[in-house]
Tab-separated table of C-alpha atoms in Angstrom:
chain	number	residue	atom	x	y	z
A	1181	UNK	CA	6.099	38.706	-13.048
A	1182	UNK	CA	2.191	39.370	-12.392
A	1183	UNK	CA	0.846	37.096	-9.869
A	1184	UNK	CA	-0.741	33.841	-11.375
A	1185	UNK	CA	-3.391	33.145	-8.876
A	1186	UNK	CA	-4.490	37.003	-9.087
A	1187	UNK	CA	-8.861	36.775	-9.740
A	1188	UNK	CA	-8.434	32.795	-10.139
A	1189	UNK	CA	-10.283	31.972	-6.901
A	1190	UNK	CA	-13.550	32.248	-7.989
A	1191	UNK	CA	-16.425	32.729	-5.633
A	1192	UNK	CA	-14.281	34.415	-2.585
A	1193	UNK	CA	-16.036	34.362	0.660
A	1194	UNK	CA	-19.301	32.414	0.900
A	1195	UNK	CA	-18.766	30.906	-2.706
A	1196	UNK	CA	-19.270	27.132	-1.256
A	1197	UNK	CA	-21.113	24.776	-3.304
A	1198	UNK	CA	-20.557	24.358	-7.291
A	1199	UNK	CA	-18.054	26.512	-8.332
A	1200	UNK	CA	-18.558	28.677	-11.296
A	1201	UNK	CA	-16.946	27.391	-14.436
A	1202	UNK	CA	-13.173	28.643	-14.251
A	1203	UNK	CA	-12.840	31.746	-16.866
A	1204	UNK	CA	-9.666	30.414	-19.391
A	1205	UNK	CA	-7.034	33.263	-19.253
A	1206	UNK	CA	-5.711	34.469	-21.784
A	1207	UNK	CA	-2.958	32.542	-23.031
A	1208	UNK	CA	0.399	33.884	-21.004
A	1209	UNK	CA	3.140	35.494	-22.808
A	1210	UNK	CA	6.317	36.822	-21.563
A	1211	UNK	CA	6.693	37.622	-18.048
A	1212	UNK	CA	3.190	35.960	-17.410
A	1213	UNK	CA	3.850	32.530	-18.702
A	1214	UNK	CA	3.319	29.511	-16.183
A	1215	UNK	CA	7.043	28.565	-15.277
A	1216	UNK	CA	8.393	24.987	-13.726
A	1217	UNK	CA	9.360	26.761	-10.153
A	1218	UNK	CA	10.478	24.299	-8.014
A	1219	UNK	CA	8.050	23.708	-5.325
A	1220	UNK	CA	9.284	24.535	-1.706
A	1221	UNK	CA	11.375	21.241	0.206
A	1222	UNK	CA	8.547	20.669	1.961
A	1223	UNK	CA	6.034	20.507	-1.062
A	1224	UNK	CA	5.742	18.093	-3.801
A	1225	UNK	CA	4.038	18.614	-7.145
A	1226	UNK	CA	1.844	15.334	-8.131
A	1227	UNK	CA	0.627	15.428	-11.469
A	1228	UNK	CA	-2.035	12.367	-13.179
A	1229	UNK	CA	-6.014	12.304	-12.699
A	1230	UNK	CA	-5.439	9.334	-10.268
A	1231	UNK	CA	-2.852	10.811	-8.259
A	1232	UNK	CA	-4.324	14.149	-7.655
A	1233	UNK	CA	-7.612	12.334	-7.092
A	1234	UNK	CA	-6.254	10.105	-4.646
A	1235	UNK	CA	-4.994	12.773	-2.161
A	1236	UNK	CA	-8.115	14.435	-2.232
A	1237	UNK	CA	-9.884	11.725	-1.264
A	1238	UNK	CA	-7.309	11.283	1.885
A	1239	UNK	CA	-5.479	14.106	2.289
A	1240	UNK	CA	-7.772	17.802	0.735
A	1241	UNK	CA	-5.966	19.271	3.780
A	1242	UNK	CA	-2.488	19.231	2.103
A	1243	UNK	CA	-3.538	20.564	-1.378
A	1244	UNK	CA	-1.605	24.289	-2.032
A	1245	UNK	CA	-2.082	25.077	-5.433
A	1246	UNK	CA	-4.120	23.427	-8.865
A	1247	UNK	CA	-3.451	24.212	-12.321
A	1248	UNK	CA	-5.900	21.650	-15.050
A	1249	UNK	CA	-6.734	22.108	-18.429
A	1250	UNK	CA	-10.328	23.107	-18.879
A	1251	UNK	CA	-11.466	19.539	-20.154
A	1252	UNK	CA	-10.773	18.476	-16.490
A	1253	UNK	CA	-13.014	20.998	-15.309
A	1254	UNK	CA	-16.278	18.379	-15.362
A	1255	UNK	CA	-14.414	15.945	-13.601
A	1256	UNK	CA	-12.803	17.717	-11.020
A	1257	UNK	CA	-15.633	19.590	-9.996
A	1258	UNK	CA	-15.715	17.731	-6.134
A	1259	UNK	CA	-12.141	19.361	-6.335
A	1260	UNK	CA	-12.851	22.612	-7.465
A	1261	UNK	CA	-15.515	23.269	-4.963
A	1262	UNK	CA	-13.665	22.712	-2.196
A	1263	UNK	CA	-10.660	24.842	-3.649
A	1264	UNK	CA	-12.797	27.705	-3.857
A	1265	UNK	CA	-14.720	26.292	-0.057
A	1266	UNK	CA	-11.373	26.681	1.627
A	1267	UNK	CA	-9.618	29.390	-0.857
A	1268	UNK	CA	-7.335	27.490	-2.437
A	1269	UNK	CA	-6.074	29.031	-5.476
A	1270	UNK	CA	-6.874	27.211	-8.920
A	1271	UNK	CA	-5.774	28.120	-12.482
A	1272	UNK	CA	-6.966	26.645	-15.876
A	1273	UNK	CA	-3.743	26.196	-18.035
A	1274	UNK	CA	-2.953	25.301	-21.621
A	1275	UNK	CA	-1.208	22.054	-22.229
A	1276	UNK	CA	2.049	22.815	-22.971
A	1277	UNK	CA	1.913	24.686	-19.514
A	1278	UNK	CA	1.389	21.798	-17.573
A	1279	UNK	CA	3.696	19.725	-19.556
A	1280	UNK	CA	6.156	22.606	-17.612
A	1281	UNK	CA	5.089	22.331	-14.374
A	1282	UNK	CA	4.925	18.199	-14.372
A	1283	UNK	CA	8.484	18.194	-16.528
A	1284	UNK	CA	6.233	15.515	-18.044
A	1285	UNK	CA	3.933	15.325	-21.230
A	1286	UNK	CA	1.934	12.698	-18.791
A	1287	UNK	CA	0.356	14.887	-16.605
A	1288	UNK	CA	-3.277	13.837	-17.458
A	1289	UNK	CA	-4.489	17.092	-17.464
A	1290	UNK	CA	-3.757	18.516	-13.874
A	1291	UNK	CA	-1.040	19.310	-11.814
A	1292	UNK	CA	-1.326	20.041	-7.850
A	1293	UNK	CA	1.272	21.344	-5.273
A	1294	UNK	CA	1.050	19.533	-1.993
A	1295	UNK	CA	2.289	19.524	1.288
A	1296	UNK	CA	4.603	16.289	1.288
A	1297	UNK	CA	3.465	13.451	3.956
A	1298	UNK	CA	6.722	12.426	6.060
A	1299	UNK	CA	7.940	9.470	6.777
A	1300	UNK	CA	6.631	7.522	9.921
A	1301	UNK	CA	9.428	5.698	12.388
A	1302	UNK	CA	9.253	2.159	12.798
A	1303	UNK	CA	8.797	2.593	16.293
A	1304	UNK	CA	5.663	4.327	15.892
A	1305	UNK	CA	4.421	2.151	12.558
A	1306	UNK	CA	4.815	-1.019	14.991
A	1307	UNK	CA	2.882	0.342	17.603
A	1308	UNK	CA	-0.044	1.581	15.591
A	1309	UNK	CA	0.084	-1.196	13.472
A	1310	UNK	CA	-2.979	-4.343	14.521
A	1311	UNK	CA	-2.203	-7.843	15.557
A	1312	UNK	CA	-2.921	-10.089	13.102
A	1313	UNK	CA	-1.789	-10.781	9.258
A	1314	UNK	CA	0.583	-8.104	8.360
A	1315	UNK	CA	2.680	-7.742	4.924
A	1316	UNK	CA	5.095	-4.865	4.030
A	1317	UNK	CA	7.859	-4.182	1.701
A	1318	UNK	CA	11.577	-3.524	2.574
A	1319	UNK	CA	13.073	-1.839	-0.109
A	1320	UNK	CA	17.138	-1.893	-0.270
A	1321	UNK	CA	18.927	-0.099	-2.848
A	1322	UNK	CA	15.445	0.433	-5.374
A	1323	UNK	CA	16.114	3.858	-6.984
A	1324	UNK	CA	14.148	4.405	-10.592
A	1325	UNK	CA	10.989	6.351	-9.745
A	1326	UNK	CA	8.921	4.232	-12.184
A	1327	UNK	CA	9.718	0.735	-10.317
A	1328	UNK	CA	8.904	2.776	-7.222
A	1329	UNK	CA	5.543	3.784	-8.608
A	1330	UNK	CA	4.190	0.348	-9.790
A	1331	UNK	CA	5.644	-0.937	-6.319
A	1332	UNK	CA	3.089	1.636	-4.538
A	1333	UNK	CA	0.462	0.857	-7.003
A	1334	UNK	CA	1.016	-2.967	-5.910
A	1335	UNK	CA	1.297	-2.793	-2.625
A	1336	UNK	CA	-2.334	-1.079	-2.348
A	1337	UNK	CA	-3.669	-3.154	-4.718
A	1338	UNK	CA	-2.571	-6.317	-2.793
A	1339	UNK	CA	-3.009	-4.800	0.651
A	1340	UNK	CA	0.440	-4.174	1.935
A	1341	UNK	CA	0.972	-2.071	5.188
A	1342	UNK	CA	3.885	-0.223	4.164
A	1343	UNK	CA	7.162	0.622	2.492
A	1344	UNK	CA	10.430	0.267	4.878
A	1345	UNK	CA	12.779	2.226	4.028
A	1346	UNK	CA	16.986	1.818	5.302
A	1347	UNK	CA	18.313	5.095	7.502
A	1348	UNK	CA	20.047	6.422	4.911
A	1349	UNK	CA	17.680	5.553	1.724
A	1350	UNK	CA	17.984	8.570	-0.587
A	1351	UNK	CA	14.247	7.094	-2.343
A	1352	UNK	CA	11.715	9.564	-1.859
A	1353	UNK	CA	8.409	10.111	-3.427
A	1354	UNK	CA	8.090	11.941	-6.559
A	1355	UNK	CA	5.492	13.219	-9.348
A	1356	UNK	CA	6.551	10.569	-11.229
A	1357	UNK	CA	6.314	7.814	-8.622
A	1358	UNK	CA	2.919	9.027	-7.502
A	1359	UNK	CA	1.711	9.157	-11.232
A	1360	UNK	CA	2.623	5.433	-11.775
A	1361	UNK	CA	1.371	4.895	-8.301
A	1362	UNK	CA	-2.026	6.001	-9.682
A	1363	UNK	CA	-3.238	6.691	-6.178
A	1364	UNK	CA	-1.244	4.012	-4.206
A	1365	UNK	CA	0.723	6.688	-2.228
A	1366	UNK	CA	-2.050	7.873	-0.339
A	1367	UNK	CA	-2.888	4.277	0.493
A	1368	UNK	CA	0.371	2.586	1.707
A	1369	UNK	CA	2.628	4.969	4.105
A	1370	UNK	CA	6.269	5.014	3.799
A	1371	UNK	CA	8.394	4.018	6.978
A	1372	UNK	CA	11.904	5.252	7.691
A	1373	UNK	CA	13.953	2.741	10.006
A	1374	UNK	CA	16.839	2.959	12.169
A	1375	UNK	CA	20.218	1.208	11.849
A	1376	UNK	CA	19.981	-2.340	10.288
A	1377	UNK	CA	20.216	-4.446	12.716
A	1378	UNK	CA	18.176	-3.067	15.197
A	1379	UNK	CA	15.127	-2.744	12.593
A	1380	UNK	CA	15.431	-6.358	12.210
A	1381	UNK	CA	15.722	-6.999	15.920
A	1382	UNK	CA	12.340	-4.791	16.120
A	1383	UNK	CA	10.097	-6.631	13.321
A	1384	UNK	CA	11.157	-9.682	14.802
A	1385	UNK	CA	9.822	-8.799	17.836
A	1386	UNK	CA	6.554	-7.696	16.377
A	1387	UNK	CA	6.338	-11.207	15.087
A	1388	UNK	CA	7.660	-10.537	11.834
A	1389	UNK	CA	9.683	-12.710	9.496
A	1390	UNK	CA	12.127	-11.516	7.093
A	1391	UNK	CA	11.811	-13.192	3.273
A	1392	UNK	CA	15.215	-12.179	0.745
A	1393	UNK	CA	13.996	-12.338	-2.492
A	1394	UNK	CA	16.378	-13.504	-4.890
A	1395	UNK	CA	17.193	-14.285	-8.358
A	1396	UNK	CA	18.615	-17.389	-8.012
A	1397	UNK	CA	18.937	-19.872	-5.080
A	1398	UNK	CA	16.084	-19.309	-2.988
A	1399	UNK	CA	12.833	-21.595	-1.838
A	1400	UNK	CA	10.651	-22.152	-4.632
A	1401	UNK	CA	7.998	-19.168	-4.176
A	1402	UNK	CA	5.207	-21.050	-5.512
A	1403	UNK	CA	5.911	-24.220	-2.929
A	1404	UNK	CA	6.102	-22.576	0.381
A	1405	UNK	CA	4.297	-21.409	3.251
A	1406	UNK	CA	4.404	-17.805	3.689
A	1407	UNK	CA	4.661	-16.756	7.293
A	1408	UNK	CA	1.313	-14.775	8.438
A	1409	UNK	CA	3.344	-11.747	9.485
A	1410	UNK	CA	6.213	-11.002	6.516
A	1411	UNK	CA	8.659	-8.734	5.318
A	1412	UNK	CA	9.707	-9.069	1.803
A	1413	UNK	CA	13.049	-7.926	0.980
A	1414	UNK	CA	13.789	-6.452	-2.767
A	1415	UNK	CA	16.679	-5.318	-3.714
A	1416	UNK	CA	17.993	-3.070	-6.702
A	1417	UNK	CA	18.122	-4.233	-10.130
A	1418	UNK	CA	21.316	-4.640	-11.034
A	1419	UNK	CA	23.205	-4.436	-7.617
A	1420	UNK	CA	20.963	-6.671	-6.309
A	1421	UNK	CA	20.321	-6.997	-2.217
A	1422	UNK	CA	22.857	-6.436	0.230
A	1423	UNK	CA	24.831	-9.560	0.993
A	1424	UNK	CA	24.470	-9.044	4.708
A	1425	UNK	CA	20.535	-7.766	4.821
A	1426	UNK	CA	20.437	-11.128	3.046
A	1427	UNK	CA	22.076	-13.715	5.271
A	1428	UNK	CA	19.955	-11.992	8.505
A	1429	UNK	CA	16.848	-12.656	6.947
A	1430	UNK	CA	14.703	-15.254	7.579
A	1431	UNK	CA	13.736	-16.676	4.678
A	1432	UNK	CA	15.424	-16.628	0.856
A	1433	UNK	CA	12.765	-16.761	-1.830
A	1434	UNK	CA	12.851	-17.456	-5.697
A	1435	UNK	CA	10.300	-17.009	-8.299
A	1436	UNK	CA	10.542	-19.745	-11.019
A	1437	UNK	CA	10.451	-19.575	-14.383
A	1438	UNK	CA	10.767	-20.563	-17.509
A	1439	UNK	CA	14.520	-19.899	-18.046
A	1440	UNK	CA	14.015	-17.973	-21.214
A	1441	UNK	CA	14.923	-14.607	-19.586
A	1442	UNK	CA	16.844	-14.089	-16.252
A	1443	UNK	CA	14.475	-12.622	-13.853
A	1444	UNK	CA	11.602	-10.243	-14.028
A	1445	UNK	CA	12.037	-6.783	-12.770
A	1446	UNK	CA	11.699	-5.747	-9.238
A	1447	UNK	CA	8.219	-4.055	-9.527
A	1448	UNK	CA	7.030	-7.006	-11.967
A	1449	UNK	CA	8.610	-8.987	-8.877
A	1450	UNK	CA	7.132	-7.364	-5.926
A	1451	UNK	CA	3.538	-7.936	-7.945
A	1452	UNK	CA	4.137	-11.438	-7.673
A	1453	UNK	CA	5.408	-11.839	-4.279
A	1454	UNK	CA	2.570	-9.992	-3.019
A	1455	UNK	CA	-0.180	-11.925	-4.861
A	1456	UNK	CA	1.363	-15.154	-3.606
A	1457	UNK	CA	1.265	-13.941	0.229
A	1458	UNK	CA	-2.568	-12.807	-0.408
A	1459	UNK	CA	-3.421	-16.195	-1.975
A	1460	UNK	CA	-2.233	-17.871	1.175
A	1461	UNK	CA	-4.526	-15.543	3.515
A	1462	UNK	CA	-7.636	-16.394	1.126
């Protein structure tokens, strides 16, 4: 297979500044078409104008490779100049190429491979974090990337700290997430804990209080007084939370309704819960 990224630097050495308009291969054929290669375990490939936007705004450092269709090209300049700045290797695609690499037809145009960020402890998320009022999400059991994604999108929108994530979580970030996300990733870190009980023994600690949310049973959402520092719970559709994570939390919280269907979905949920803590801080 001939080498992709072979004359699609443009500029080279000294080519800083606005970066000559891409030259459109060719469109590949054969052993030269654009294939979906899985990107390496430590790389992730985001896909969506937001997401791709979003990282290099906060993270340019951990951009490896860009592929966009050439009506991208005006927009993404920013980006393009500092691909060819810091040689980073670019390529202007066709369509149906992209929809390869993203394994998506909702790529909005470009793809990147980046450098994925890990996971901070909870150790070192407590100890960085400021004294003050804090919210965060504890996510037990959530699995569909798409819930994940609006969850992100959420949390940034409304100002959470972070995602808390159990020991043994197998949710982890993906182009899909990070498209729904539509920039949130880069905005609200994820958190891997240790065992159960001493994660809850450490937000406590830090002042933290623990809110279950639940379908049915719980404090009226809308009639209490949410705790300056908070944790709320969500657990998987379906499954719902774990009965124990449950019973050692704090609070147990319910958003009412009209009756006329059960419960709203956990990232329709987690929009909620989060706009009620922020009301109580305005």
């Amino acid at each position: 297979m001939n080498d992709p990224w072979k004359n699609s630097r443009p500029g080279g050495p000294g080519g800083e500044g606005r970066p000559r308009a891409p030259v459109k291969p060719r469109p590949p054929s054969g052993d030269e078409a654009v294939r979906p290669a899985s990107a390496s375990k430590n790389e992730l490939r985001l896909y969506g104008f937001n997401a791709v936007q979003a990282i290099f705004a906060q993270r340019p450092q951990a951009i490896r490779k860009l592929y966009l269709a050439d009506y991208r090209i005006p927009q993404l300049q920013p980006l393009l100049a500092w691909c060819v700045k810091h040689r980073v290797g670019y390529r202007v695609v066709e369509e149906t190429d992209l929809s390869k690499l993203a394994a998506s037809a909702h790529h909005e145009g470009v793809v990147a491979e980046v450098l994925k960020a890990e996971p901070a402890t909870l150790v070192d998320w407590l100890r960085d974090l400021p004294a003050g009022p804090t919210l965060a999400i504890w996510l037990d059991g959530v699995g569909n990337p798409h819930n994940f994604g609006a969850i992100l999108r959420s949390a940034a929108h409304f100002g959470a700290k972070a995602i808390l994530q159990p020991q043994h979580s197998p949710l982890a970030l993906s182009g899909a997430a990070a498209r729904v996300a539509e920039g949130g990733t880069e905005h609200v870190p994820l958190v891997r804990m240790g065992d159960q009980t001493g994660a809850i023994a450490q937000l406590h600690q830090a002042g933290f209080r623990l809110a279950a949310t639940v379908v049915r049973g719980g404090t009226d959402l809308f009639a209490t007084a949410l705790p300056e520092r908070l944790i709320y719970v969500m657990g998987a559709e379906g499954e719902g939370m774990d009965t124990q994570l449950a019973a050692a939390c704090d609070l147990r919280l319910s958003i009412p309704g009209t009756g006329a269907v059960e419960s709203l979905n956990v990232a329709a949920a987690t929009a909620v819960l989060l706009a009620q803590w922020r009301l109580h801080r305005r």
